[in-house]
Structures are given as C-alpha cells and as structure tokens.
Amino acid sequence: IGITASWVITICRIIQGMSSMGEAIGAELYVTEITKPPIQYVSVGIITVFSSMGGMGALIIAWYTTNYGLNWRIVFWIGAIVALIGAKARILLRETPDFTDARKRLIECKKNSKVYTEKVEFKTALALYLMQCAWPVCFYFIYVHCALILKNSFSLSSAEIITHNLILSIIQVASFLFFTICSYWIYPLLLLKIKVTIFTLLVIPFSFLSYDCEYRTFFVFEGVITFFLLSYSSAMPICYKHFPVFKRFTYASMLYAVSRAFIYLITSFGLAYLTEYVGNWGMLAIILPVVAGFIYAIFHFENLEVAVGNYQR
C-alpha cells in the first residue's frame, strides 16, 4: 500500500500542477482583459499575493502540525470548500470584452480576419519564457537550497527549518503586496528593473557568505533577498497584451508549464551535482543566466511598449 500510495499521490500532484497552470494564467488573463491601467497592474498582482498566501498557509499548517500535533488532513476539507466556491464563481463569469470583440470580428470576417491569423513573434514568446523561468529558480534557491545549508551548516532540525521558511514566506507575501501596491503609481517594468538589480547585487555575495557566517547574518541576508525575489506578476498585463487575443492563453500557459518543468528539472537533479563539484559557483551557474534572461525580457517588453506608445517613464 505504501508504494501504491506514493504513485497515487504523485499522479494527483501532477494533475494538480496542470490544473493550477490553467487557473493562474487564466485568472491573470481574465483580469488583464476586464481592467485598465493602472488598476490593472494591481488587480493582476493581487492574484500572486493570494497565491503566495496559499504557500504561507501550507507552512503555517506544517508548523502547527509539527509543534502541536494538528491533524493535517483537515486542510483537505478546507480545500474542498474553496474548490466549490471557485466552481460557482467560474459559472457566473462572463467572457471579457477583448475576447468577445475579437470573436465577433472573427465571425464577421471568417478565418481571413487578422485577429485570427495574427502570428506570435518568436522574440516575444522567448522573452515571456525567460521571464517565467526566474521564479522557479528563486523558489528553489530560498526554500530548498538554503534549507540544505541550514541543515548541514547550522544543524537546524526539520521543525526549525519549517519555522525559518514560514518567516520567509511572510516576508515574501509582504513583498508581493508592497510591489503590487507600488505598481499603481510606478510602472511595473521599472519596478522589475529595481528588483533585478538589488537581487543580483545581494545574491552573488550571499552565495559565498552563506557557509561562513552566523545564523543571524544568514537569516537577514536571506530575508532581504526574499523581499526582492524575481516576481513579475504586476507586469504580466504588459506582456500578455503583446500576444494575439486568441493565442494568449495557449502561449502563456504553455510557456508557463515548459519553464517550470525545465527549471525544476535542472534545479532538482542538476544542482546537486553542480554544488558538489564546484561549490557555490554551482548555484550561481544557474541563477546568473536566469537573471540575464530576465533582464533581456524586461528590455524586450519595454521596447514593445515604446513602439506602441504605452511606455511610462
């Protein structure tokens, strides 16, 4: 039964991941198409805030279970209630004006309509893919790689690491909320430039400091880096608008899925060998190319915004 249970839970997790892909991208696209800037940036960013609160909630349950013996199966009943509410909400949703207008023009013009035949630029798809690669690396670095350092270098127990990560998740939620609110007044692409600059300046020295410092110094460094993780949520409306209406969901969801599959595969299986043979350079060998791709994506979408006259300085 143990082996069977392992297979069943793994299959369920794969299905859950595929479902969440559609949920997250679908929600971001829907909100993008029914709102206008600057509230559009805040509205889409709020989706990421609540998603990160879900992760924080999971860590709270893990912390409470570890310290007070809570029956963690209760959480599944809470999830079932949320699922029922979500199902009801979807039934009541109507198509967005952008999609309705595009469909109307398609019906009128048949398949010769530009709205149907419009191509997706390869560079734009590549830029979105590179931008979406950043978060899985950041997540692995903070919650998995650093957890191994806490265990091996600071001898923290599993319960202590859970507490440590719970505090980091609170910082992460606060960060997402802060930058989401700021996006109402500050152009999201400018916020991304600020985040990627600070993140890069901190993560390089931290990679070498982490093994030879006190726990307090390690925690402060990691906390600040967590605040400036490469999240792009408020900027997503800017990216999505440069994809044809009928192809937004297909491309956005597929690029999202491929980026996560590729990066999680590299970090989970490749990073262990890299750090074993080349030490701290192993982590940077993954982080720095991802940072470079993230920067390329920012400037690509910035150029597209300038070309259509939407860029705000």
mmCIF file of N, CA, C and O in Angstrom, residues 73-169:
data_model
loop_
_atom_site.group_PDB
_atom_site.id
_atom_site.type_symbol
_atom_site.label_atom_id
_atom_site.label_comp_id
_atom_site.label_asym_id
_atom_site.label_seq_id
_atom_site.Cartn_x
_atom_site.Cartn_y
_atom_site.Cartn_z
ATOM 1 N N ARG A 73 -4.951 16.418 7.808
ATOM 2 C CA ARG A 73 -5.981 16.035 6.824
ATOM 3 C C ARG A 73 -7.167 16.995 6.817
ATOM 4 O O ARG A 73 -7.921 17.054 5.847
ATOM 5 N N ILE A 74 -7.308 17.754 7.909
ATOM 6 C CA ILE A 74 -8.397 18.748 7.971
ATOM 7 C C ILE A 74 -8.269 19.760 6.841
ATOM 8 O O ILE A 74 -9.263 20.275 6.320
ATOM 9 N N VAL A 75 -7.024 20.018 6.433
ATOM 10 C CA VAL A 75 -6.779 21.010 5.395
ATOM 11 C C VAL A 75 -7.456 20.628 4.083
ATOM 12 O O VAL A 75 -7.897 21.485 3.316
ATOM 13 N N PHE A 76 -7.559 19.329 3.807
ATOM 14 C CA PHE A 76 -8.199 18.894 2.565
ATOM 15 C C PHE A 76 -9.669 19.290 2.535
ATOM 16 O O PHE A 76 -10.223 19.584 1.474
ATOM 17 N N TRP A 77 -10.335 19.286 3.686
ATOM 18 C CA TRP A 77 -11.731 19.724 3.744
ATOM 19 C C TRP A 77 -11.837 21.225 3.459
ATOM 20 O O TRP A 77 -12.761 21.679 2.790
ATOM 21 N N ILE A 78 -10.870 21.982 3.965
ATOM 22 C CA ILE A 78 -10.844 23.420 3.665
ATOM 23 C C ILE A 78 -10.660 23.634 2.166
ATOM 24 O O ILE A 78 -11.327 24.472 1.544
ATOM 25 N N GLY A 79 -9.739 22.851 1.562
ATOM 26 C CA GLY A 79 -9.516 22.947 0.125
ATOM 27 C C GLY A 79 -10.751 22.599 -0.681
ATOM 28 O O GLY A 79 -11.031 23.211 -1.715
ATOM 29 N N ALA A 80 -11.510 21.627 -0.211
ATOM 30 C CA ALA A 80 -12.742 21.238 -0.910
ATOM 31 C C ALA A 80 -13.755 22.381 -0.911
ATOM 32 O O ALA A 80 -14.431 22.640 -1.914
ATOM 33 N N ILE A 81 -13.857 23.086 0.211
ATOM 34 C CA ILE A 81 -14.772 24.230 0.308
ATOM 35 C C ILE A 81 -14.354 25.331 -0.659
ATOM 36 O O ILE A 81 -15.180 25.913 -1.380
ATOM 37 N N VAL A 82 -13.034 25.606 -0.707
ATOM 38 C CA VAL A 82 -12.519 26.622 -1.630
ATOM 39 C C VAL A 82 -12.819 26.231 -3.076
ATOM 40 O O VAL A 82 -13.191 27.068 -3.902
ATOM 41 N N ALA A 83 -12.662 24.939 -3.394
ATOM 42 C CA ALA A 83 -12.916 24.457 -4.752
ATOM 43 C C ALA A 83 -14.379 24.658 -5.152
ATOM 44 O O ALA A 83 -14.679 25.046 -6.283
ATOM 45 N N LEU A 84 -15.290 24.404 -4.230
ATOM 46 C CA LEU A 84 -16.719 24.587 -4.519
ATOM 47 C C LEU A 84 -17.043 26.056 -4.769
ATOM 48 O O LEU A 84 -17.806 26.397 -5.681
ATOM 49 N N ILE A 85 -16.463 26.930 -3.945
ATOM 50 C CA ILE A 85 -16.679 28.369 -4.137
ATOM 51 C C ILE A 85 -16.114 28.813 -5.481
ATOM 52 O O ILE A 85 -16.736 29.590 -6.221
ATOM 53 N N GLY A 86 -14.908 28.306 -5.827
ATOM 54 C CA GLY A 86 -14.293 28.647 -7.106
ATOM 55 C C GLY A 86 -15.110 28.175 -8.286
ATOM 56 O O GLY A 86 -15.253 28.884 -9.291
ATOM 57 N N ALA A 87 -15.672 26.969 -8.179
ATOM 58 C CA ALA A 87 -16.508 26.433 -9.264
ATOM 59 C C ALA A 87 -17.738 27.305 -9.487
ATOM 60 O O ALA A 87 -18.124 27.590 -10.626
ATOM 61 N N LYS A 88 -18.354 27.749 -8.404
ATOM 62 C CA LYS A 88 -19.520 28.621 -8.504
ATOM 63 C C LYS A 88 -19.152 29.949 -9.143
ATOM 64 O O LYS A 88 -19.892 30.484 -9.989
ATOM 65 N N ALA A 89 -17.982 30.480 -8.757
ATOM 66 C CA ALA A 89 -17.536 31.768 -9.303
ATOM 67 C C ALA A 89 -17.312 31.665 -10.809
ATOM 68 O O ALA A 89 -17.666 32.573 -11.565
ATOM 69 N N ARG A 90 -16.732 30.556 -11.266
ATOM 70 C CA ARG A 90 -16.462 30.394 -12.703
ATOM 71 C C ARG A 90 -17.756 30.344 -13.515
ATOM 72 O O ARG A 90 -17.815 30.832 -14.641
ATOM 73 N N ILE A 91 -18.768 29.716 -12.967
ATOM 74 C CA ILE A 91 -20.052 29.615 -13.671
ATOM 75 C C ILE A 91 -20.644 31.005 -13.913
ATOM 76 O O ILE A 91 -21.271 31.266 -14.947
ATOM 77 N N LEU A 92 -20.425 31.909 -12.963
ATOM 78 C CA LEU A 92 -21.009 33.249 -13.041
ATOM 79 C C LEU A 92 -20.193 34.218 -13.894
ATOM 80 O O LEU A 92 -20.667 35.301 -14.235
ATOM 81 N N LEU A 93 -18.941 33.846 -14.228
ATOM 82 C CA LEU A 93 -18.093 34.754 -15.002
ATOM 83 C C LEU A 93 -18.557 34.839 -16.449
ATOM 84 O O LEU A 93 -19.004 33.855 -17.032
ATOM 85 N N ARG A 94 -18.415 36.028 -17.043
ATOM 86 C CA ARG A 94 -18.721 36.225 -18.454
ATOM 87 C C ARG A 94 -17.420 36.452 -19.208
ATOM 88 O O ARG A 94 -16.395 36.784 -18.630
ATOM 89 N N GLU A 95 -17.484 36.271 -20.544
ATOM 90 C CA GLU A 95 -16.297 36.495 -21.355
ATOM 91 C C GLU A 95 -15.866 37.957 -21.260
ATOM 92 O O GLU A 95 -16.694 38.858 -21.105
ATOM 93 N N THR A 96 -14.562 38.191 -21.412
ATOM 94 C CA THR A 96 -14.039 39.550 -21.334
ATOM 95 C C THR A 96 -14.385 40.323 -22.596
ATOM 96 O O THR A 96 -14.590 39.727 -23.670
ATOM 97 N N PRO A 97 -14.447 41.661 -22.525
ATOM 98 C CA PRO A 97 -14.750 42.469 -23.716
ATOM 99 C C PRO A 97 -13.759 42.233 -24.849
ATOM 100 O O PRO A 97 -14.150 42.202 -26.018
ATOM 101 N N ASP A 98 -12.458 42.087 -24.522
ATOM 102 C CA ASP A 98 -11.445 41.860 -25.564
ATOM 103 C C ASP A 98 -11.746 40.587 -26.341
ATOM 104 O O ASP A 98 -11.708 40.564 -27.575
ATOM 105 N N PHE A 99 -12.057 39.515 -25.626
ATOM 106 C CA PHE A 99 -12.302 38.237 -26.275
ATOM 107 C C PHE A 99 -13.623 38.277 -27.052
ATOM 108 O O PHE A 99 -13.708 37.770 -28.180
ATOM 109 N N THR A 100 -14.645 38.871 -26.461
ATOM 110 C CA THR A 100 -15.955 38.952 -27.123
ATOM 111 C C THR A 100 -15.859 39.748 -28.418
ATOM 112 O O THR A 100 -16.411 39.360 -29.449
ATOM 113 N N ASP A 101 -15.125 40.873 -28.357
ATOM 114 C CA ASP A 101 -14.966 41.705 -29.548
ATOM 115 C C ASP A 101 -14.181 40.966 -30.626
ATOM 116 O O ASP A 101 -14.521 41.020 -31.812
ATOM 117 N N ALA A 102 -13.117 40.257 -30.210
ATOM 118 C CA ALA A 102 -12.322 39.511 -31.183
ATOM 119 C C ALA A 102 -13.135 38.399 -31.829
ATOM 120 O O ALA A 102 -13.042 38.161 -33.034
ATOM 121 N N ARG A 103 -13.938 37.715 -31.040
ATOM 122 C CA ARG A 103 -14.765 36.633 -31.571
ATOM 123 C C ARG A 103 -15.820 37.179 -32.537
ATOM 124 O O ARG A 103 -16.118 36.556 -33.566
ATOM 125 N N LYS A 104 -16.381 38.341 -32.204
ATOM 126 C CA LYS A 104 -17.378 38.958 -33.069
ATOM 127 C C LYS A 104 -16.774 39.318 -34.427
ATOM 128 O O LYS A 104 -17.371 39.065 -35.478
ATOM 129 N N ARG A 105 -15.560 39.885 -34.395
ATOM 130 C CA ARG A 105 -14.895 40.240 -35.647
ATOM 131 C C ARG A 105 -14.525 38.993 -36.450
ATOM 132 O O ARG A 105 -14.546 39.003 -37.680
ATOM 133 N N LEU A 106 -14.198 37.923 -35.742
ATOM 134 C CA LEU A 106 -13.851 36.674 -36.424
ATOM 135 C C LEU A 106 -15.060 36.097 -37.145
ATOM 136 O O LEU A 106 -14.966 35.624 -38.279
ATOM 137 N N ILE A 107 -16.211 36.147 -36.488
ATOM 138 C CA ILE A 107 -17.437 35.624 -37.098
ATOM 139 C C ILE A 107 -17.792 36.433 -38.339
ATOM 140 O O ILE A 107 -18.216 35.895 -39.365
ATOM 141 N N GLU A 108 -17.582 37.733 -38.255
ATOM 142 C CA GLU A 108 -17.923 38.609 -39.374
ATOM 143 C C GLU A 108 -16.983 38.411 -40.560
ATOM 144 O O GLU A 108 -17.384 38.448 -41.708
ATOM 145 N N CYS A 109 -15.703 38.196 -40.264
ATOM 146 C CA CYS A 109 -14.692 38.146 -41.325
ATOM 147 C C CYS A 109 -14.209 36.740 -41.641
ATOM 148 O O CYS A 109 -13.304 36.559 -42.461
ATOM 149 N N LYS A 110 -14.760 35.748 -40.948
ATOM 150 C CA LYS A 110 -14.349 34.354 -41.116
ATOM 151 C C LYS A 110 -12.873 34.214 -40.750
ATOM 152 O O LYS A 110 -12.326 34.977 -39.967
ATOM 153 N N LYS A 111 -12.202 33.225 -41.318
ATOM 154 C CA LYS A 111 -10.812 32.950 -40.946
ATOM 155 C C LYS A 111 -9.808 33.837 -41.677
ATOM 156 O O LYS A 111 -8.613 33.700 -41.488
ATOM 157 N N ASN A 112 -10.299 34.721 -42.511
ATOM 158 C CA ASN A 112 -9.399 35.670 -43.162
ATOM 159 C C ASN A 112 -9.105 36.863 -42.262
ATOM 160 O O ASN A 112 -8.303 37.726 -42.601
ATOM 161 N N SER A 113 -9.791 36.903 -41.122
ATOM 162 C CA SER A 113 -9.624 38.024 -40.216
ATOM 163 C C SER A 113 -8.208 38.053 -39.645
ATOM 164 O O SER A 113 -7.633 37.020 -39.297
ATOM 165 N N LYS A 114 -7.642 39.222 -39.544
ATOM 166 C CA LYS A 114 -6.301 39.394 -38.988
ATOM 167 C C LYS A 114 -6.239 38.939 -37.546
ATOM 168 O O LYS A 114 -5.224 38.427 -37.073
ATOM 169 N N VAL A 115 -7.356 39.108 -36.830
ATOM 170 C CA VAL A 115 -7.383 38.739 -35.418
ATOM 171 C C VAL A 115 -7.183 37.238 -35.226
ATOM 172 O O VAL A 115 -6.719 36.783 -34.187
ATOM 173 N N TYR A 116 -7.514 36.454 -36.249
ATOM 174 C CA TYR A 116 -7.361 35.004 -36.165
ATOM 175 C C TYR A 116 -6.007 34.538 -36.695
ATOM 176 O O TYR A 116 -5.407 33.597 -36.167
ATOM 177 N N THR A 117 -5.528 35.185 -37.754
ATOM 178 C CA THR A 117 -4.296 34.742 -38.412
ATOM 179 C C THR A 117 -3.046 35.425 -37.874
ATOM 180 O O THR A 117 -1.939 35.073 -38.279
ATOM 181 N N GLU A 118 -3.200 36.376 -36.981
ATOM 182 C CA GLU A 118 -2.040 37.112 -36.459
ATOM 183 C C GLU A 118 -1.043 36.159 -35.802
ATOM 184 O O GLU A 118 -1.408 35.293 -35.012
ATOM 185 N N LYS A 119 0.230 36.328 -36.149
ATOM 186 C CA LYS A 119 1.280 35.461 -35.657
ATOM 187 C C LYS A 119 1.856 35.962 -34.335
ATOM 188 O O LYS A 119 1.806 37.154 -34.029
ATOM 189 N N VAL A 120 2.427 35.028 -33.579
ATOM 190 C CA VAL A 120 3.131 35.368 -32.343
ATOM 191 C C VAL A 120 4.606 35.533 -32.668
ATOM 192 O O VAL A 120 5.219 34.642 -33.269
ATOM 193 N N GLU A 121 5.177 36.666 -32.282
ATOM 194 C CA GLU A 121 6.591 36.906 -32.518
ATOM 195 C C GLU A 121 7.435 35.972 -31.652
ATOM 196 O O GLU A 121 7.182 35.822 -30.454
ATOM 197 N N PHE A 122 8.444 35.362 -32.281
ATOM 198 C CA PHE A 122 9.302 34.422 -31.551
ATOM 199 C C PHE A 122 10.011 35.117 -30.389
ATOM 200 O O PHE A 122 10.099 34.570 -29.281
ATOM 201 N N LYS A 123 10.520 36.328 -30.611
ATOM 202 C CA LYS A 123 11.247 37.038 -29.552
ATOM 203 C C LYS A 123 10.339 37.358 -28.366
ATOM 204 O O LYS A 123 10.782 37.332 -27.216
ATOM 205 N N THR A 124 9.089 37.646 -28.643
ATOM 206 C CA THR A 124 8.140 37.944 -27.574
ATOM 207 C C THR A 124 7.842 36.694 -26.755
ATOM 208 O O THR A 124 7.795 36.731 -25.526
ATOM 209 N N ALA A 125 7.645 35.573 -27.451
ATOM 210 C CA ALA A 125 7.420 34.305 -26.747
ATOM 211 C C ALA A 125 8.652 33.920 -25.935
ATOM 212 O O ALA A 125 8.536 33.460 -24.789
ATOM 213 N N LEU A 126 9.830 34.115 -26.508
ATOM 214 C CA LEU A 126 11.077 33.802 -25.794
ATOM 215 C C LEU A 126 11.229 34.688 -24.571
ATOM 216 O O LEU A 126 11.624 34.208 -23.491
ATOM 217 N N ALA A 127 10.911 35.975 -24.702
ATOM 218 C CA ALA A 127 11.030 36.894 -23.568
ATOM 219 C C ALA A 127 10.109 36.492 -22.426
ATOM 220 O O ALA A 127 10.510 36.504 -21.256
ATOM 221 N N LEU A 128 8.868 36.118 -22.751
ATOM 222 C CA LEU A 128 7.943 35.688 -21.705
ATOM 223 C C LEU A 128 8.435 34.404 -21.049
ATOM 224 O O LEU A 128 8.352 34.240 -19.824
ATOM 225 N N TYR A 129 8.973 33.490 -21.854
ATOM 226 C CA TYR A 129 9.517 32.233 -21.310
ATOM 227 C C TYR A 129 10.671 32.514 -20.346
ATOM 228 O O TYR A 129 10.713 31.957 -19.245
ATOM 229 N N LEU A 130 11.593 33.377 -20.747
ATOM 230 C CA LEU A 130 12.745 33.690 -19.894
ATOM 231 C C LEU A 130 12.305 34.377 -18.606
ATOM 232 O O LEU A 130 12.876 34.140 -17.536
ATOM 233 N N MET A 131 11.282 35.213 -18.698
ATOM 234 C CA MET A 131 10.781 35.873 -17.504
ATOM 235 C C MET A 131 10.146 34.867 -16.549
ATOM 236 O O MET A 131 10.304 34.952 -15.321
ATOM 237 N N GLN A 132 9.442 33.890 -17.104
ATOM 238 C CA GLN A 132 8.774 32.898 -16.267
ATOM 239 C C GLN A 132 9.748 31.877 -15.672
ATOM 240 O O GLN A 132 9.413 31.187 -14.717
ATOM 241 N N CYS A 133 10.952 31.792 -16.219
ATOM 242 C CA CYS A 133 11.965 30.880 -15.678
ATOM 243 C C CYS A 133 12.531 31.384 -14.353
ATOM 244 O O CYS A 133 13.120 30.602 -13.590
ATOM 245 N N ALA A 134 12.380 32.667 -14.081
ATOM 246 C CA ALA A 134 13.038 33.267 -12.919
ATOM 247 C C ALA A 134 12.451 32.780 -11.593
ATOM 248 O O ALA A 134 13.193 32.459 -10.656
ATOM 249 N N TRP A 135 11.129 32.709 -11.504
ATOM 250 C CA TRP A 135 10.520 32.381 -10.213
ATOM 251 C C TRP A 135 10.861 30.979 -9.720
ATOM 252 O O TRP A 135 11.189 30.811 -8.537
ATOM 253 N N PRO A 136 10.818 29.924 -10.563
ATOM 254 C CA PRO A 136 11.184 28.598 -10.062
ATOM 255 C C PRO A 136 12.594 28.538 -9.478
ATOM 256 O O PRO A 136 12.833 27.867 -8.475
ATOM 257 N N VAL A 137 13.542 29.259 -10.108
ATOM 258 C CA VAL A 137 14.914 29.287 -9.589
ATOM 259 C C VAL A 137 14.961 29.982 -8.241
ATOM 260 O O VAL A 137 15.610 29.514 -7.293
ATOM 261 N N CYS A 138 14.261 31.113 -8.133
ATOM 262 C CA CYS A 138 14.230 31.853 -6.860
ATOM 263 C C CYS A 138 13.596 30.999 -5.759
ATOM 264 O O CYS A 138 14.093 30.962 -4.626
ATOM 265 N N PHE A 139 12.505 30.329 -6.089
ATOM 266 C CA PHE A 139 11.822 29.485 -5.109
ATOM 267 C C PHE A 139 12.741 28.375 -4.619
ATOM 268 O O PHE A 139 12.853 28.118 -3.417
ATOM 269 N N TYR A 140 13.409 27.708 -5.555
ATOM 270 C CA TYR A 140 14.307 26.613 -5.182
ATOM 271 C C TYR A 140 15.465 27.129 -4.337
ATOM 272 O O TYR A 140 15.846 26.513 -3.339
ATOM 273 N N PHE A 141 16.014 28.259 -4.733
ATOM 274 C CA PHE A 141 17.162 28.824 -4.022
ATOM 275 C C PHE A 141 16.818 29.139 -2.566
ATOM 276 O O PHE A 141 17.562 28.786 -1.645
ATOM 277 N N ILE A 142 15.670 29.784 -2.342
ATOM 278 C CA ILE A 142 15.303 30.227 -0.990
ATOM 279 C C ILE A 142 14.815 29.078 -0.127
ATOM 280 O O ILE A 142 15.261 28.910 1.021
ATOM 281 N N TYR A 143 13.915 28.264 -0.660
ATOM 282 C CA TYR A 143 13.222 27.288 0.191
ATOM 283 C C TYR A 143 13.834 25.879 0.173
ATOM 284 O O TYR A 143 13.521 25.076 1.053
ATOM 285 N N VAL A 144 14.679 25.576 -0.815
ATOM 286 C CA VAL A 144 15.279 24.244 -0.867
ATOM 287 C C VAL A 144 16.788 24.305 -0.663
ATOM 288 O O VAL A 144 17.325 23.677 0.250
ATOM 289 N N HIS A 145 17.466 25.064 -1.504
ATOM 290 C CA HIS A 145 18.931 25.158 -1.404
ATOM 291 C C HIS A 145 19.361 25.720 -0.053
ATOM 292 O O HIS A 145 20.247 25.154 0.612
ATOM 293 N N CYS A 146 18.747 26.824 0.354
ATOM 294 C CA CYS A 146 19.108 27.427 1.641
ATOM 295 C C CYS A 146 18.694 26.542 2.816
ATOM 296 O O CYS A 146 19.344 26.556 3.868
ATOM 297 N N ALA A 147 17.630 25.763 2.641
ATOM 298 C CA ALA A 147 17.216 24.835 3.703
ATOM 299 C C ALA A 147 18.279 23.767 3.933
ATOM 300 O O ALA A 147 18.533 23.355 5.076
ATOM 301 N N LEU A 148 18.935 23.323 2.848
ATOM 302 C CA LEU A 148 20.024 22.359 2.983
ATOM 303 C C LEU A 148 21.210 22.970 3.721
ATOM 304 O O LEU A 148 21.882 22.295 4.512
ATOM 305 N N ILE A 149 21.474 24.242 3.477
ATOM 306 C CA ILE A 149 22.545 24.937 4.193
ATOM 307 C C ILE A 149 22.208 25.040 5.678
ATOM 308 O O ILE A 149 23.063 24.827 6.546
ATOM 309 N N LEU A 150 20.943 25.342 5.967
ATOM 310 C CA LEU A 150 20.513 25.428 7.366
ATOM 311 C C LEU A 150 20.698 24.083 8.071
ATOM 312 O O LEU A 150 21.088 24.034 9.250
ATOM 313 N N LYS A 151 20.443 23.018 7.345
ATOM 314 C CA LYS A 151 20.572 21.682 7.934
ATOM 315 C C LYS A 151 22.033 21.278 8.096
ATOM 316 O O LYS A 151 22.443 20.791 9.163
ATOM 317 N N ASN A 152 22.841 21.487 7.071
ATOM 318 C CA ASN A 152 24.212 20.981 7.070
ATOM 319 C C ASN A 152 25.203 21.907 7.777
ATOM 320 O O ASN A 152 26.121 21.430 8.449
ATOM 321 N N SER A 153 25.015 23.223 7.624
ATOM 322 C CA SER A 153 25.984 24.165 8.193
ATOM 323 C C SER A 153 25.579 24.696 9.562
ATOM 324 O O SER A 153 26.439 25.029 10.376
ATOM 325 N N PHE A 154 24.271 24.784 9.806
ATOM 326 C CA PHE A 154 23.802 25.341 11.077
ATOM 327 C C PHE A 154 23.120 24.297 11.959
ATOM 328 O O PHE A 154 22.658 24.620 13.059
ATOM 329 N N SER A 155 23.013 23.071 11.455
ATOM 330 C CA SER A 155 22.458 21.942 12.220
ATOM 331 C C SER A 155 21.045 22.203 12.729
ATOM 332 O O SER A 155 20.687 21.788 13.841
ATOM 333 N N LEU A 156 20.227 22.867 11.937
ATOM 334 C CA LEU A 156 18.845 23.105 12.330
ATOM 335 C C LEU A 156 18.020 21.835 12.101
ATOM 336 O O LEU A 156 18.247 21.095 11.144
ATOM 337 N N SER A 157 17.063 21.604 12.973
ATOM 338 C CA SER A 157 16.164 20.467 12.834
ATOM 339 C C SER A 157 15.104 20.773 11.781
ATOM 340 O O SER A 157 14.945 21.916 11.342
ATOM 341 N N SER A 158 14.339 19.746 11.394
ATOM 342 C CA SER A 158 13.272 19.933 10.410
ATOM 343 C C SER A 158 12.238 20.947 10.902
ATOM 344 O O SER A 158 11.769 21.798 10.141
ATOM 345 N N ALA A 159 11.886 20.872 12.187
ATOM 346 C CA ALA A 159 10.907 21.803 12.764
ATOM 347 C C ALA A 159 11.438 23.236 12.725
ATOM 348 O O ALA A 159 10.696 24.183 12.427
ATOM 349 N N GLU A 160 12.730 23.410 13.004
ATOM 350 C CA GLU A 160 13.327 24.752 12.985
ATOM 351 C C GLU A 160 13.395 25.300 11.565
ATOM 352 O O GLU A 160 13.198 26.507 11.342
ATOM 353 N N ILE A 161 13.660 24.430 10.593
ATOM 354 C CA ILE A 161 13.700 24.870 9.199
ATOM 355 C C ILE A 161 12.306 25.283 8.727
ATOM 356 O O ILE A 161 12.142 26.268 7.999
ATOM 357 N N ILE A 162 11.284 24.544 9.148
ATOM 358 C CA ILE A 162 9.907 24.917 8.811
ATOM 359 C C ILE A 162 9.565 26.290 9.378
ATOM 360 O O ILE A 162 8.966 27.137 8.700
ATOM 361 N N THR A 163 9.957 26.539 10.622
ATOM 362 C CA THR A 163 9.724 27.856 11.242
ATOM 363 C C THR A 163 10.461 28.944 10.480
ATOM 364 O O THR A 163 9.918 30.024 10.214
ATOM 365 N N HIS A 164 11.703 28.656 10.126
ATOM 366 C CA HIS A 164 12.527 29.598 9.346
ATOM 367 C C HIS A 164 11.846 29.935 8.016
ATOM 368 O O HIS A 164 11.705 31.112 7.656
ATOM 369 N N ASN A 165 11.408 28.912 7.287
ATOM 370 C CA ASN A 165 10.763 29.129 5.991
ATOM 371 C C ASN A 165 9.410 29.822 6.118
ATOM 372 O O ASN A 165 8.996 30.561 5.226
ATOM 373 N N LEU A 166 8.725 29.592 7.240
ATOM 374 C CA LEU A 166 7.453 30.281 7.469
ATOM 375 C C LEU A 166 7.676 31.783 7.573
ATOM 376 O O LEU A 166 6.923 32.578 6.987
ATOM 377 N N ILE A 167 8.703 32.176 8.287
ATOM 378 C CA ILE A 167 9.017 33.606 8.398
ATOM 379 C C ILE A 167 9.358 34.179 7.028
ATOM 380 O O ILE A 167 8.926 35.285 6.666
ATOM 381 N N LEU A 168 10.126 33.422 6.238
ATOM 382 C CA LEU A 168 10.464 33.883 4.888
ATOM 383 C C LEU A 168 9.214 34.017 4.023
ATOM 384 O O LEU A 168 9.110 34.954 3.219
ATOM 385 N N SER A 169 8.262 33.107 4.175
ATOM 386 C CA SER A 169 7.032 33.189 3.384
ATOM 387 C C SER A 169 6.223 34.432 3.747
ATOM 388 O O SER A 169 5.571 35.028 2.883
#
